[in-house]
Amino acid sequence: TGAASMARTVLVAALASLLVSDRAHAACTYTSSTGQTYDLSGLSNQNFVVSDANTFQYTIAVCSPIVGGCNTNLKGSNIMVANAGACQSTLSKVSPYFCADLGNSPGVFSSNNDGSISLTYTGGANNICSTAADRRTIIKFVCGTGVGTITLINESPQCTYNFQWTTSYACPLTTTTTTTKTTTTTTMTTTTTTTT
């Protein structure tokens, strides 16, 4: 019947949604080269906004595209970038309006020498960059409290946007240590002969 078919469709859509959600959360974990596991899935599927002093605001998503996408307008174009992990736009008081895709989700995690981890988005807009390199975003996650704070550190080299995010989600969950123990057993047999 129509009602039963609709109920099955809704159930299948709900299950598919759960599977996609599970994949998104699974994709937002990282185990470092030292065996520490990080889970940033509590930050995924939402937008976070940080502004610099006067000109730009940055929208950042973690392990997922920016909700609503990044509507770029570089050099007169108006292109919606659905998979952008970071986006730069001018603040409303600045004219003309400017918006650029700063790299695509899901990004790649890496370990830093100081024990923190970074998430890098690459493949962003490359027009306006003097080096013609694609824009990219590097987010360094540092262990802190709560959802935390995001700070734009710099744009260096040009068109590489460096952020630091201090958050409890950047605290390692576990450390895996592998120890191998070798045991050697020596068996001695004694034979006694008695002569009468």
C-alpha positions as a printed NumPy array, in Angstrom:
array([[  0.   ,   0.   ,   0.   ],
       [  0.995,   3.645,  -0.347],
       [  1.243,   4.251,   3.403],
       [  3.428,   1.162,   3.962],
       [  5.698,   2.161,   1.07 ],
       [  6.038,   5.675,   2.462],
       [  6.825,   4.291,   5.943],
       [  9.558,   2.048,   4.437],
       [ 10.986,   5.023,   2.533],
       [ 11.107,   7.122,   5.703],
       [ 12.718,   4.245,   7.63 ],
       [ 15.33 ,   3.699,   4.89 ],
       [ 16.06 ,   7.442,   4.8  ],
       [ 16.416,   7.491,   8.609],
       [ 18.78 ,   4.486,   8.54 ],
       [ 20.806,   6.037,   5.712],
       [ 21.039,   9.235,   7.747],
       [ 22.327,   7.276,  10.751],
       [ 24.922,   5.511,   8.593],
       [ 26.137,   8.803,   7.116],
       [ 26.266,  10.301,  10.613],
       [ 28.279,   7.327,  11.896],
       [ 30.704,   7.674,   8.99 ],
       [ 31.114,  11.39 ,   9.646],
       [ 31.887,  10.715,  13.295],
       [ 34.265,   7.87 ,  12.441],
       [ 36.092,  10.161,   9.999],
       [ 36.677,  12.695,  12.771],
       [ 38.948,  10.534,  14.896],
       [ 42.69 ,  10.396,  14.578],
       [ 45.381,   8.207,  16.119],
       [ 48.764,   9.905,  16.206],
       [ 52.087,   8.286,  15.439],
       [ 52.657,   8.005,  19.21 ],
       [ 49.425,   6.029,  19.719],
       [ 47.282,   8.833,  21.148],
       [ 43.662,   8.844,  19.932],
       [ 41.7  ,  12.061,  19.407],
       [ 37.957,  12.363,  18.76 ],
       [ 36.796,  15.682,  17.328],
       [ 33.386,  14.387,  16.224],
       [ 31.689,  16.655,  18.792],
       [ 32.786,  19.583,  16.603],
       [ 31.601,  18.138,  13.281],
       [ 28.472,  19.082,  11.311],
       [ 28.396,  22.677,  12.589],
       [ 29.913,  26.034,  11.668],
       [ 32.282,  28.071,  13.829],
       [ 33.013,  31.734,  13.041],
       [ 36.062,  33.794,  13.999],
       [ 36.859,  37.365,  12.892],
       [ 40.098,  39.259,  12.558],
       [ 40.419,  42.796,  13.87 ],
       [ 38.761,  44.736,  11.052],
       [ 38.226,  43.068,   7.72 ],
       [ 37.44 ,  39.36 ,   7.516],
       [ 35.419,  36.665,   9.147],
       [ 36.287,  33.   ,   8.777],
       [ 33.76 ,  30.168,   8.872],
       [ 35.265,  26.816,   9.822],
       [ 33.809,  23.321,   9.942],
       [ 35.582,  20.243,  11.323],
       [ 35.607,  16.957,   9.372],
       [ 32.534,  18.075,   7.43 ],
       [ 31.699,  20.751,   4.879],
       [ 30.464,  24.141,   6.061],
       [ 26.723,  23.903,   6.685],
       [ 25.178,  25.868,   3.808],
       [ 28.388,  25.811,   1.753],
       [ 30.737,  28.667,   0.883],
       [ 29.264,  31.103,  -1.634],
       [ 32.344,  32.565,  -3.326],
       [ 32.345,  35.702,  -5.458],
       [ 35.95 ,  35.968,  -6.565],
       [ 36.555,  38.076,  -9.678],
       [ 32.835,  38.494, -10.357],
       [ 31.956,  34.797, -10.149],
       [ 29.209,  33.523,  -7.869],
       [ 29.944,  29.864,  -7.198],
       [ 28.603,  27.754,  -4.354],
       [ 31.348,  25.479,  -2.999],
       [ 29.451,  22.7  ,  -1.219],
       [ 32.478,  20.819,   0.171],
       [ 34.414,  23.764,   1.646],
       [ 35.819,  23.134,   5.121],
       [ 36.778,  26.806,   5.599],
       [ 35.602,  30.051,   4.044],
       [ 36.782,  33.67 ,   4.262],
       [ 34.408,  36.621,   3.759],
       [ 34.523,  40.348,   4.349],
       [ 32.703,  41.75 ,   7.341],
       [ 29.463,  43.549,   6.474],
       [ 31.043,  46.998,   6.978],
       [ 33.663,  46.35 ,   4.279],
       [ 32.935,  47.022,   0.619],
       [ 33.15 ,  45.402,  -1.876],
       [ 31.998,  42.068,  -0.482],
       [ 34.546,  39.281,  -0.87 ],
       [ 34.247,  35.565,  -0.152],
       [ 36.696,  32.73 ,  -0.859],
       [ 36.835,  28.968,  -0.349],
       [ 39.884,  28.215,   1.835],
       [ 40.05 ,  24.444,   1.339],
       [ 37.905,  21.36 ,   1.059],
       [ 36.584,  18.929,   3.648],
       [ 37.16 ,  16.313,   5.02 ],
       [ 40.825,  17.326,   5.244],
       [ 43.865,  15.424,   6.501],
       [ 45.028,  15.059,  10.114],
       [ 48.686,  15.124,  11.111],
       [ 50.735,  14.995,  14.325],
       [ 52.839,  17.944,  15.488],
       [ 56.148,  17.728,  17.367],
       [ 54.63 ,  19.413,  20.44 ],
       [ 52.008,  16.654,  20.898],
       [ 49.157,  18.608,  19.3  ],
       [ 47.414,  17.635,  16.061],
       [ 46.49 ,  19.597,  12.932],
       [ 43.734,  19.354,  10.347],
       [ 44.607,  20.642,   6.87 ],
       [ 42.12 ,  21.566,   4.159],
       [ 43.55 ,  21.989,   0.636],
       [ 42.185,  22.73 ,  -2.842],
       [ 40.622,  26.117,  -2.103],
       [ 40.255,  29.027,  -4.522],
       [ 43.486,  29.981,  -6.282],
       [ 42.582,  33.206,  -8.051],
       [ 43.909,  36.321,  -6.325],
       [ 46.826,  34.394,  -4.745],
       [ 49.995,  35.855,  -6.246],
       [ 51.661,  32.447,  -6.226],
       [ 48.66 ,  30.872,  -8.039],
       [ 48.679,  28.201,  -5.325],
       [ 45.391,  26.872,  -4.01 ],
       [ 44.251,  28.401,  -0.748],
       [ 44.559,  26.075,   2.212],
       [ 43.725,  26.096,   5.897],
       [ 45.716,  24.541,   8.725],
       [ 43.942,  24.223,  12.075],
       [ 46.222,  23.327,  14.986],
       [ 44.209,  21.725,  17.8  ],
       [ 45.519,  22.18 ,  21.338],
       [ 44.123,  20.47 ,  24.451],
       [ 41.969,  22.879,  26.496],
       [ 38.483,  23.112,  28.016],
       [ 35.008,  23.085,  26.464],
       [ 34.416,  23.847,  22.8  ],
       [ 37.173,  26.39 ,  23.294],
       [ 38.486,  29.31 ,  21.304],
       [ 39.668,  29.678,  17.722],
       [ 42.392,  32.188,  16.889],
       [ 43.656,  33.231,  13.464],
       [ 47.426,  33.059,  13.867],
       [ 48.448,  34.369,  10.445],
       [ 48.279,  34.001,   6.678],
       [ 51.723,  32.644,   5.966],
       [ 52.827,  31.891,   3.387],
       [ 50.332,  33.828,   1.3  ],
       [ 46.995,  31.989,   0.9  ],
       [ 47.757,  29.552,   3.758],
       [ 45.521,  30.366,   6.725],
       [ 46.822,  29.181,  10.115],
       [ 44.425,  28.853,  13.041],
       [ 44.851,  27.552,  16.575],
       [ 41.856,  25.981,  18.289],
       [ 42.144,  25.274,  22.008],
       [ 39.416,  22.761,  22.948],
       [ 38.744,  19.716,  25.126],
       [ 38.129,  17.737,  21.916],
       [ 41.873,  18.078,  21.217],
       [ 42.785,  16.223,  24.405],
       [ 43.914,  12.653,  23.712],
       [ 41.504,   9.898,  24.711],
       [ 44.024,   7.076,  25.039],
       [ 47.652,   6.23 ,  24.704],
       [ 48.509,   2.809,  23.353],
       [ 51.758,   1.266,  24.546],
       [ 52.977,  -2.059,  23.286],
       [ 55.385,  -4.037,  25.455],
       [ 56.923,  -7.309,  24.39 ],
       [ 58.179,  -9.669,  27.085],
       [ 60.396, -12.587,  26.251],
       [ 60.6  , -15.502,  28.682],
       [ 63.252, -18.189,  28.385],
       [ 62.686, -21.523,  30.057],
       [ 65.522, -23.982,  30.62 ],
       [ 64.679, -27.607,  31.297],
       [ 67.275, -29.835,  32.91 ],
       [ 67.035, -33.606,  32.978],
       [ 69.032, -35.631,  35.494],
       [ 69.569, -39.331,  35.031],
       [ 70.627, -41.429,  38.012],
       [ 72.049, -44.91 ,  37.523],
       [ 72.198, -47.309,  40.446],
       [ 74.46 , -50.396,  40.35 ],
       [ 74.042, -53.288,  42.779]])
